[in-house]
Amino acid sequence: MKRLSDLFAVAVLAVAIGTPAMAADYDVVINNGRVMDPETNFDGVRNVGIKDGQIVAITTDAIKGKETIDAKGHVVAPGFIEGHQHATDQFSRKVNLRDGLTTQMDFEAGAGDIAKWYADAEGKTQGNYGMVVLATLARVSVLDGPEIAVLANDMGGLFSMVGAAAAKSQKEGRRPGWSSTLPNKEQMTRIMSYVDEGLRQGALGVGIPVGYMTTGVTQYELYKYQELAAKYGRVANAHVRFAGVRPPTEGQLGVQEMLANAMVLDAPFMASHLNSNMDWEYTIPLINAAREKRGAKVWGEVYPYAAGGTIASTDILTESSMAQMNITYSIVANLDGSRWDKAMYEVVRKNDPG
C-alpha cells in the first residue's frame, strides 16, 4: 500500500494522457479500478500503467505489466491527507493506511518536543507524517512545571497530563496553570521561546486549542502565536476560543478573532471543526469569502460526528460554557456511561479532573 500511495503522490492523475504505446511494458498495472482524482474531478473505471515510479497511462485499453493488480470494486486514488488525526501511534497509522489515509498529522494539537516526535516516527511508519508545535504544552511547561510537561509529548498522553496539571493546581490551591493563568512578561517570553524552538525543529505550524484555555490566553497571546507562525510562513491551527449560539460570545466570534489576525498578518490559518462552534452556517461562508474575495490563506474543516471526548477540567465544561452551548449536565457522560448531574459535575471536576 505504501508503494502504491507513493506512486500516486508523485504524479497527478491526468486524464488527458494519450493511448499507451503498443510496445509499452509497465512495471505495475492496476486494472479495473474506479480511478478518482480530486484535483481534476475525474471519476471513472480505468486501467493505470506505472513505469519507473511514474503514472504514465490512464486508459480504457487492456494493458499488462510485470505486476498486475485487479482493483475491481476498489477506488484507485491519491493517498488521502488528514490534518486532524489525534491517533498517530504506530497501530493507528496502520489502521489509517487501510482506509487509504497515507498522510496523518495532528494540526489541532500537535507535539511539544518536535525533534523527539520526528525521531520517534522516522523509519517506523509507512505513512507520511508531520506535526505542529502545541501551545498548550508550552503553557504547561512554563505555568505548571516541566515535571508535568514531560508526562506527554502529543495527544497520546495529553489528556492524562493536563489532568495531572489540574490536580496539582487544585492541591496547591491556585488557578490551573495551562488553562486559566495569565502569564507575566517573563513567562510569556518563555512560552514563545518554547514555540519558536518547535518551529526551528521543523514543526509545520502552531497548534492553538484556545477553546480549552479561554480564561488564560489573552487576545495578545493568541496574536503572538499567529505572528510567530507567520514569521516562518507556517500555519496557525486552532480550536477557536468560543463555542455556542448565545451572544456576545457565540462561536462565530472565536473564528473572527483569529481570522482578523490572519488577515492582518497575511498568515495561513485553519479553524478546526467549524461545525463544533455551532455557528457553522455563518463561519463556513465567512472563511470561504475571506479566501475567495480577499485572497486570504485561510481554511476550515468539519467532522462528520455529533459527539466528542475531552477532560473533565476543560473550560469547555464550565457551567457558563455549557449554558453558552445550550447543553445541560446530562449531555455529558463519564467513560463508564454514567450521566452527569450538578453533584457529579462538581465531584468529577474536583476529584478526577483528567
Short mmCIF file of C-alpha atoms in Angstrom, two decimals:
data_model
loop_
_atom_site.label_atom_id
_atom_site.label_comp_id
_atom_site.label_asym_id
_atom_site.label_seq_id
_atom_site.Cartn_x
_atom_site.Cartn_y
_atom_site.Cartn_z
CA MET A 1 0.00 0.00 0.00
CA LYS A 2 2.87 2.35 0.81
CA ARG A 3 4.38 1.78 -2.62
CA LEU A 4 1.09 2.46 -4.38
CA SER A 5 0.43 5.57 -2.32
CA ASP A 6 3.90 6.90 -3.16
CA LEU A 7 3.33 6.29 -6.83
CA PHE A 8 0.12 8.29 -6.75
CA ALA A 9 1.79 11.01 -4.72
CA VAL A 10 4.50 11.68 -7.32
CA ALA A 11 2.17 12.19 -10.25
CA VAL A 12 -1.15 13.91 -10.74
CA LEU A 13 -3.69 11.66 -12.37
CA ALA A 14 -4.04 13.12 -15.86
CA VAL A 15 -6.99 12.00 -17.91
CA ALA A 16 -5.52 13.70 -20.98
CA ILE A 17 -2.78 11.07 -21.34
CA GLY A 18 -2.92 9.53 -24.79
CA THR A 19 -3.33 5.91 -25.73
CA PRO A 20 -0.35 3.94 -24.39
CA ALA A 21 2.29 2.86 -26.87
CA MET A 22 1.73 -0.61 -28.24
CA ALA A 23 5.08 -1.90 -27.05
CA ALA A 24 4.99 -0.34 -23.59
CA ASP A 25 5.94 -2.57 -20.73
CA TYR A 26 4.71 -1.33 -17.36
CA ASP A 27 6.26 -2.12 -14.03
CA VAL A 28 2.86 -2.14 -12.35
CA VAL A 29 -0.59 -2.21 -13.85
CA ILE A 30 -3.74 -1.54 -11.81
CA ASN A 31 -6.74 -2.80 -13.76
CA ASN A 32 -10.48 -2.20 -13.46
CA GLY A 33 -10.36 0.23 -10.54
CA ARG A 34 -12.57 3.25 -10.04
CA VAL A 35 -9.98 5.97 -10.64
CA MET A 36 -10.78 9.15 -8.73
CA ASP A 37 -8.72 12.35 -8.75
CA PRO A 38 -9.94 15.22 -6.54
CA GLU A 39 -7.71 17.76 -8.32
CA THR A 40 -9.29 17.25 -11.74
CA ASN A 41 -12.64 15.84 -10.55
CA PHE A 42 -12.07 12.76 -12.68
CA ASP A 43 -14.09 9.70 -11.74
CA GLY A 44 -14.24 6.63 -13.93
CA VAL A 45 -13.26 2.97 -14.28
CA ARG A 46 -9.84 2.85 -15.89
CA ASN A 47 -6.61 0.87 -16.11
CA VAL A 48 -3.48 2.54 -14.75
CA GLY A 49 0.04 1.89 -16.05
CA ILE A 50 3.08 2.76 -13.92
CA LYS A 51 6.67 2.89 -15.18
CA ASP A 52 9.77 3.92 -13.20
CA GLY A 53 7.67 5.23 -10.37
CA GLN A 54 5.51 7.42 -12.60
CA ILE A 55 1.92 7.09 -13.71
CA VAL A 56 2.26 7.07 -17.48
CA ALA A 57 -1.11 5.75 -18.62
CA ILE A 58 -4.72 6.02 -17.55
CA THR A 59 -6.74 4.22 -20.16
CA THR A 60 -9.70 2.03 -21.05
CA ASP A 61 -7.35 -0.13 -23.15
CA ALA A 62 -6.20 -3.51 -21.90
CA ILE A 63 -2.64 -3.20 -20.59
CA LYS A 64 -0.17 -5.57 -18.92
CA GLY A 65 2.80 -5.17 -16.63
CA LYS A 66 5.40 -7.06 -14.67
CA GLU A 67 2.99 -6.90 -11.76
CA THR A 68 -0.76 -6.70 -12.27
CA ILE A 69 -3.33 -5.79 -9.64
CA ASP A 70 -7.04 -6.34 -10.18
CA ALA A 71 -8.70 -3.37 -8.43
CA LYS A 72 -12.29 -4.19 -9.41
CA GLY A 73 -14.63 -2.92 -6.73
CA HIS A 74 -11.94 -0.65 -5.26
CA VAL A 75 -11.10 3.03 -5.56
CA VAL A 76 -7.74 3.99 -7.04
CA ALA A 77 -6.82 7.48 -5.87
CA PRO A 78 -4.04 9.63 -4.47
CA GLY A 79 -3.41 8.96 -0.80
CA PHE A 80 -5.79 10.82 1.50
CA ILE A 81 -4.46 13.52 3.83
CA GLU A 82 -5.77 14.08 7.36
CA GLY A 83 -4.74 17.23 9.21
CA HIS A 84 -6.70 16.49 12.37
CA GLN A 85 -5.61 12.99 13.29
CA HIS A 86 -5.00 12.64 17.01
CA ALA A 87 -4.18 8.93 16.81
CA THR A 88 -0.66 8.98 15.35
CA ASP A 89 0.72 5.93 17.16
CA GLN A 90 2.01 3.06 15.03
CA PHE A 91 -1.11 0.89 15.32
CA SER A 92 -3.41 3.78 14.37
CA ARG A 93 -1.24 4.59 11.35
CA LYS A 94 -1.60 1.02 10.10
CA VAL A 95 -5.37 1.20 10.51
CA ASN A 96 -5.40 4.55 8.67
CA LEU A 97 -3.47 3.08 5.74
CA ARG A 98 -6.22 0.52 5.29
CA ASP A 99 -8.60 3.41 4.72
CA GLY A 100 -6.25 4.93 2.13
CA LEU A 101 -5.10 7.62 4.59
CA THR A 102 -1.41 7.93 3.74
CA THR A 103 -0.63 11.29 5.39
CA GLN A 104 -1.58 11.57 9.06
CA MET A 105 -0.96 14.79 11.01
CA ASP A 106 -2.40 16.37 14.14
CA PHE A 107 -2.64 20.08 13.37
CA GLU A 108 -5.23 20.93 16.01
CA ALA A 109 -2.98 19.86 18.86
CA GLY A 110 0.48 18.68 17.87
CA ALA A 111 3.52 17.86 19.96
CA GLY A 112 5.87 19.54 22.38
CA ASP A 113 9.35 18.23 21.64
CA ILE A 114 9.20 18.23 17.84
CA ALA A 115 12.68 16.79 17.31
CA LYS A 116 11.85 13.83 19.55
CA TRP A 117 8.50 13.30 17.89
CA TYR A 118 10.08 13.20 14.42
CA ALA A 119 12.87 10.93 15.63
CA ASP A 120 10.31 8.52 17.10
CA ALA A 121 8.43 8.40 13.78
CA GLU A 122 11.34 8.23 11.35
CA GLY A 123 11.73 4.88 9.67
CA LYS A 124 8.90 3.37 11.70
CA THR A 125 5.83 4.27 9.67
CA GLN A 126 4.72 3.58 6.12
CA GLY A 127 2.73 6.82 6.03
CA ASN A 128 3.83 10.40 5.60
CA TYR A 129 3.83 12.45 8.78
CA GLY A 130 4.25 15.93 10.18
CA MET A 131 3.31 17.88 13.28
CA VAL A 132 2.70 21.35 14.65
CA VAL A 133 4.12 22.54 17.96
CA LEU A 134 1.47 22.58 20.68
CA ALA A 135 0.96 25.87 22.51
CA THR A 136 -0.75 24.01 25.36
CA LEU A 137 2.43 22.13 26.19
CA ALA A 138 4.39 25.37 26.16
CA ARG A 139 1.97 26.76 28.74
CA VAL A 140 2.10 23.56 30.82
CA SER A 141 5.89 23.64 30.85
CA VAL A 142 6.04 27.25 32.00
CA LEU A 143 2.92 27.59 34.16
CA ASP A 144 2.56 24.11 35.67
CA GLY A 145 6.15 22.95 35.64
CA PRO A 146 8.45 20.90 33.40
CA GLU A 147 7.88 17.84 35.61
CA ILE A 148 4.25 17.88 34.43
CA ALA A 149 5.07 18.69 30.81
CA VAL A 150 7.29 15.62 30.41
CA LEU A 151 4.32 13.35 31.11
CA ALA A 152 3.18 13.74 27.49
CA ASN A 153 4.56 14.80 24.14
CA ASP A 154 1.43 14.56 21.99
CA MET A 155 -2.25 13.68 22.18
CA GLY A 156 -1.41 10.12 23.19
CA GLY A 157 -0.83 11.27 26.76
CA LEU A 158 -2.10 14.82 26.67
CA PHE A 159 -5.41 14.40 28.48
CA SER A 160 -3.89 12.49 31.38
CA MET A 161 -1.07 15.02 31.55
CA VAL A 162 -3.31 18.08 31.73
CA GLY A 163 -5.41 16.18 34.24
CA ALA A 164 -2.30 15.83 36.38
CA ALA A 165 -1.68 19.56 35.95
CA ALA A 166 -5.23 20.32 37.07
CA ALA A 167 -4.85 18.04 40.09
CA LYS A 168 -1.58 19.74 41.05
CA SER A 169 -3.10 23.21 40.86
CA GLN A 170 -6.06 22.13 42.99
CA LYS A 171 -3.75 20.65 45.60
CA GLU A 172 -1.75 23.87 45.69
CA GLY A 173 -4.90 25.98 45.91
CA ARG A 174 -4.28 28.00 42.76
CA ARG A 175 -5.88 28.51 39.38
CA PRO A 176 -4.97 25.91 36.75
CA GLY A 177 -1.77 26.97 35.04
CA TRP A 178 -2.06 25.85 31.43
CA SER A 179 -5.73 26.77 31.02
CA SER A 180 -6.51 29.66 33.34
CA THR A 181 -3.35 31.54 34.35
CA LEU A 182 -2.38 34.81 32.70
CA PRO A 183 1.40 34.71 32.15
CA ASN A 184 3.55 37.65 33.18
CA LYS A 185 6.08 39.12 30.75
CA GLU A 186 8.87 36.75 31.72
CA GLN A 187 6.58 33.71 31.47
CA MET A 188 5.22 34.93 28.14
CA THR A 189 8.76 35.16 26.77
CA ARG A 190 9.48 31.58 27.87
CA ILE A 191 6.24 30.31 26.32
CA MET A 192 7.04 31.94 22.99
CA SER A 193 10.61 30.65 23.14
CA TYR A 194 9.25 27.11 23.56
CA VAL A 195 7.03 27.53 20.50
CA ASP A 196 9.82 29.14 18.49
CA GLU A 197 12.12 26.21 19.24
CA GLY A 198 9.48 23.81 17.94
CA LEU A 199 9.26 25.77 14.69
CA ARG A 200 13.05 25.75 14.42
CA GLN A 201 12.98 21.97 14.79
CA GLY A 202 10.61 21.67 11.82
CA ALA A 203 7.10 21.98 13.21
CA LEU A 204 4.69 22.67 10.37
CA GLY A 205 2.92 25.37 12.35
CA VAL A 206 1.47 26.12 15.76
CA GLY A 207 -1.47 24.26 17.29
CA ILE A 208 -3.54 26.61 19.46
CA PRO A 209 -6.52 24.94 21.17
CA VAL A 210 -7.56 28.22 22.77
CA GLY A 211 -11.07 26.86 23.32
CA TYR A 212 -9.58 24.85 26.19
CA MET A 213 -7.77 27.89 27.57
CA THR A 214 -10.36 30.64 27.25
CA THR A 215 -9.60 32.41 30.52
CA GLY A 216 -5.82 32.02 30.42
CA VAL A 217 -4.94 33.09 26.89
CA THR A 218 -5.33 36.79 26.19
CA GLN A 219 -6.04 38.16 22.74
CA TYR A 220 -2.46 39.45 22.74
CA GLU A 221 -1.01 36.00 23.44
CA LEU A 222 -3.15 34.47 20.71
CA TYR A 223 -1.96 37.11 18.25
CA LYS A 224 1.68 36.39 19.16
CA TYR A 225 1.24 32.68 18.39
CA GLN A 226 -0.15 33.53 14.97
CA GLU A 227 2.55 36.12 14.39
CA LEU A 228 5.30 33.63 15.25
CA ALA A 229 3.89 31.00 12.89
CA ALA A 230 3.63 33.66 10.18
CA LYS A 231 7.31 34.57 10.52
CA TYR A 232 8.13 31.00 9.50
CA GLY A 233 5.47 31.02 6.78
CA ARG A 234 3.60 28.24 8.56
CA VAL A 235 0.03 27.65 9.61
CA ALA A 236 -1.70 28.53 12.85
CA ASN A 237 -4.36 25.92 13.54
CA ALA A 238 -6.93 26.43 16.23
CA HIS A 239 -9.80 25.04 18.17
CA VAL A 240 -11.15 28.58 18.46
CA ARG A 241 -11.98 30.42 21.67
CA PHE A 242 -15.78 30.22 21.77
CA ALA A 243 -18.48 27.66 21.10
CA GLY A 244 -22.18 28.34 21.30
CA VAL A 245 -25.10 30.28 19.94
CA ARG A 246 -25.72 32.97 22.55
CA PRO A 247 -24.31 36.48 22.27
CA PRO A 248 -22.00 38.14 22.98
CA THR A 249 -19.53 35.23 22.87
CA GLU A 250 -21.08 32.97 20.29
CA GLY A 251 -18.94 30.61 18.22
CA GLN A 252 -18.53 32.97 15.29
CA LEU A 253 -16.62 35.46 17.43
CA GLY A 254 -13.82 32.96 18.04
CA VAL A 255 -13.38 32.45 14.31
CA GLN A 256 -13.49 36.18 13.65
CA GLU A 257 -10.80 36.79 16.29
CA MET A 258 -8.25 34.56 14.59
CA LEU A 259 -9.38 35.36 11.06
CA ALA A 260 -8.71 39.06 11.71
CA ASN A 261 -5.23 38.24 13.00
CA ALA A 262 -4.51 36.08 9.96
CA MET A 263 -5.60 38.74 7.50
CA VAL A 264 -3.59 41.48 9.25
CA LEU A 265 -0.52 39.23 9.28
CA ASP A 266 -1.15 37.81 5.79
CA ALA A 267 -0.68 34.47 7.50
CA PRO A 268 -2.03 30.95 6.99
CA PHE A 269 -4.82 29.99 9.38
CA MET A 270 -7.00 26.91 9.73
CA ALA A 271 -10.04 26.74 12.00
CA SER A 272 -10.62 23.28 13.43
CA HIS A 273 -14.03 21.60 13.23
CA LEU A 274 -16.12 24.62 12.25
CA ASN A 275 -19.31 22.69 12.88
CA SER A 276 -18.50 22.31 16.57
CA ASN A 277 -18.74 26.04 17.28
CA MET A 278 -22.44 25.76 16.34
CA ASP A 279 -22.37 28.84 14.10
CA TRP A 280 -21.19 26.90 11.07
CA GLU A 281 -23.93 28.37 8.85
CA TYR A 282 -22.08 31.68 9.20
CA THR A 283 -18.47 30.73 9.84
CA ILE A 284 -18.02 28.49 6.81
CA PRO A 285 -19.19 31.21 4.37
CA LEU A 286 -17.04 33.70 6.31
CA ILE A 287 -13.90 31.59 5.82
CA ASN A 288 -14.77 30.99 2.17
CA ALA A 289 -15.35 34.68 1.50
CA ALA A 290 -12.03 35.66 3.09
CA ARG A 291 -10.23 33.25 0.79
CA GLU A 292 -12.17 33.88 -2.38
CA LYS A 293 -12.70 37.64 -2.14
CA ARG A 294 -9.56 38.72 -0.28
CA GLY A 295 -7.09 36.01 -1.22
CA ALA A 296 -6.57 35.13 2.44
CA LYS A 297 -4.67 31.92 3.16
CA VAL A 298 -7.38 30.55 5.43
CA TRP A 299 -9.31 27.30 5.59
CA GLY A 300 -11.70 25.44 7.81
CA GLU A 301 -12.57 21.84 8.48
CA VAL A 302 -15.63 19.92 9.59
CA TYR A 303 -16.16 16.48 11.08
CA PRO A 304 -18.98 14.00 10.47
CA TYR A 305 -19.90 13.09 14.04
CA ALA A 306 -22.12 14.68 16.68
CA ALA A 307 -20.22 13.99 19.90
CA GLY A 308 -16.73 14.40 21.27
CA GLY A 309 -14.46 13.46 24.14
CA THR A 310 -12.45 15.68 26.43
CA ILE A 311 -11.21 16.09 30.01
CA ALA A 312 -13.43 16.99 32.93
CA SER A 313 -11.44 20.09 33.88
CA THR A 314 -11.64 21.80 30.48
CA ASP A 315 -13.04 25.32 30.11
CA ILE A 316 -15.49 23.85 27.62
CA LEU A 317 -17.34 22.23 30.52
CA THR A 318 -17.65 25.18 32.88
CA GLU A 319 -21.24 25.93 33.79
CA SER A 320 -21.12 29.19 31.84
CA SER A 321 -19.74 27.44 28.74
CA MET A 322 -22.40 24.75 28.88
CA ALA A 323 -25.06 27.45 29.11
CA GLN A 324 -23.45 29.17 26.12
CA MET A 325 -23.76 25.95 24.13
CA ASN A 326 -27.30 25.39 25.41
CA ILE A 327 -26.46 21.99 26.90
CA THR A 328 -27.14 20.54 30.35
CA TYR A 329 -25.19 18.34 32.76
CA SER A 330 -26.94 15.22 31.47
CA ILE A 331 -25.50 15.73 28.00
CA VAL A 332 -22.10 14.78 29.47
CA ALA A 333 -21.22 11.20 30.40
CA ASN A 334 -18.25 9.62 32.13
CA LEU A 335 -16.35 6.91 30.28
CA ASP A 336 -18.43 4.27 32.07
CA GLY A 337 -21.58 5.80 30.59
CA SER A 338 -22.93 7.37 33.76
CA ARG A 339 -24.54 10.74 33.10
CA TRP A 340 -23.67 13.90 34.95
CA ASP A 341 -25.90 15.94 37.18
CA LYS A 342 -24.82 19.00 39.16
CA ALA A 343 -23.49 16.92 42.04
CA MET A 344 -21.46 14.64 39.79
CA TYR A 345 -20.21 17.66 37.82
CA GLU A 346 -18.74 19.14 40.99
CA VAL A 347 -17.30 15.85 42.26
CA VAL A 348 -15.67 14.81 38.97
CA ARG A 349 -14.19 18.22 38.15
CA LYS A 350 -12.71 18.43 41.65
CA ASN A 351 -11.57 14.86 42.24
CA ASP A 352 -10.94 13.47 38.75
CA PRO A 353 -10.08 16.47 36.53
CA GLY A 354 -8.24 14.32 33.99
#
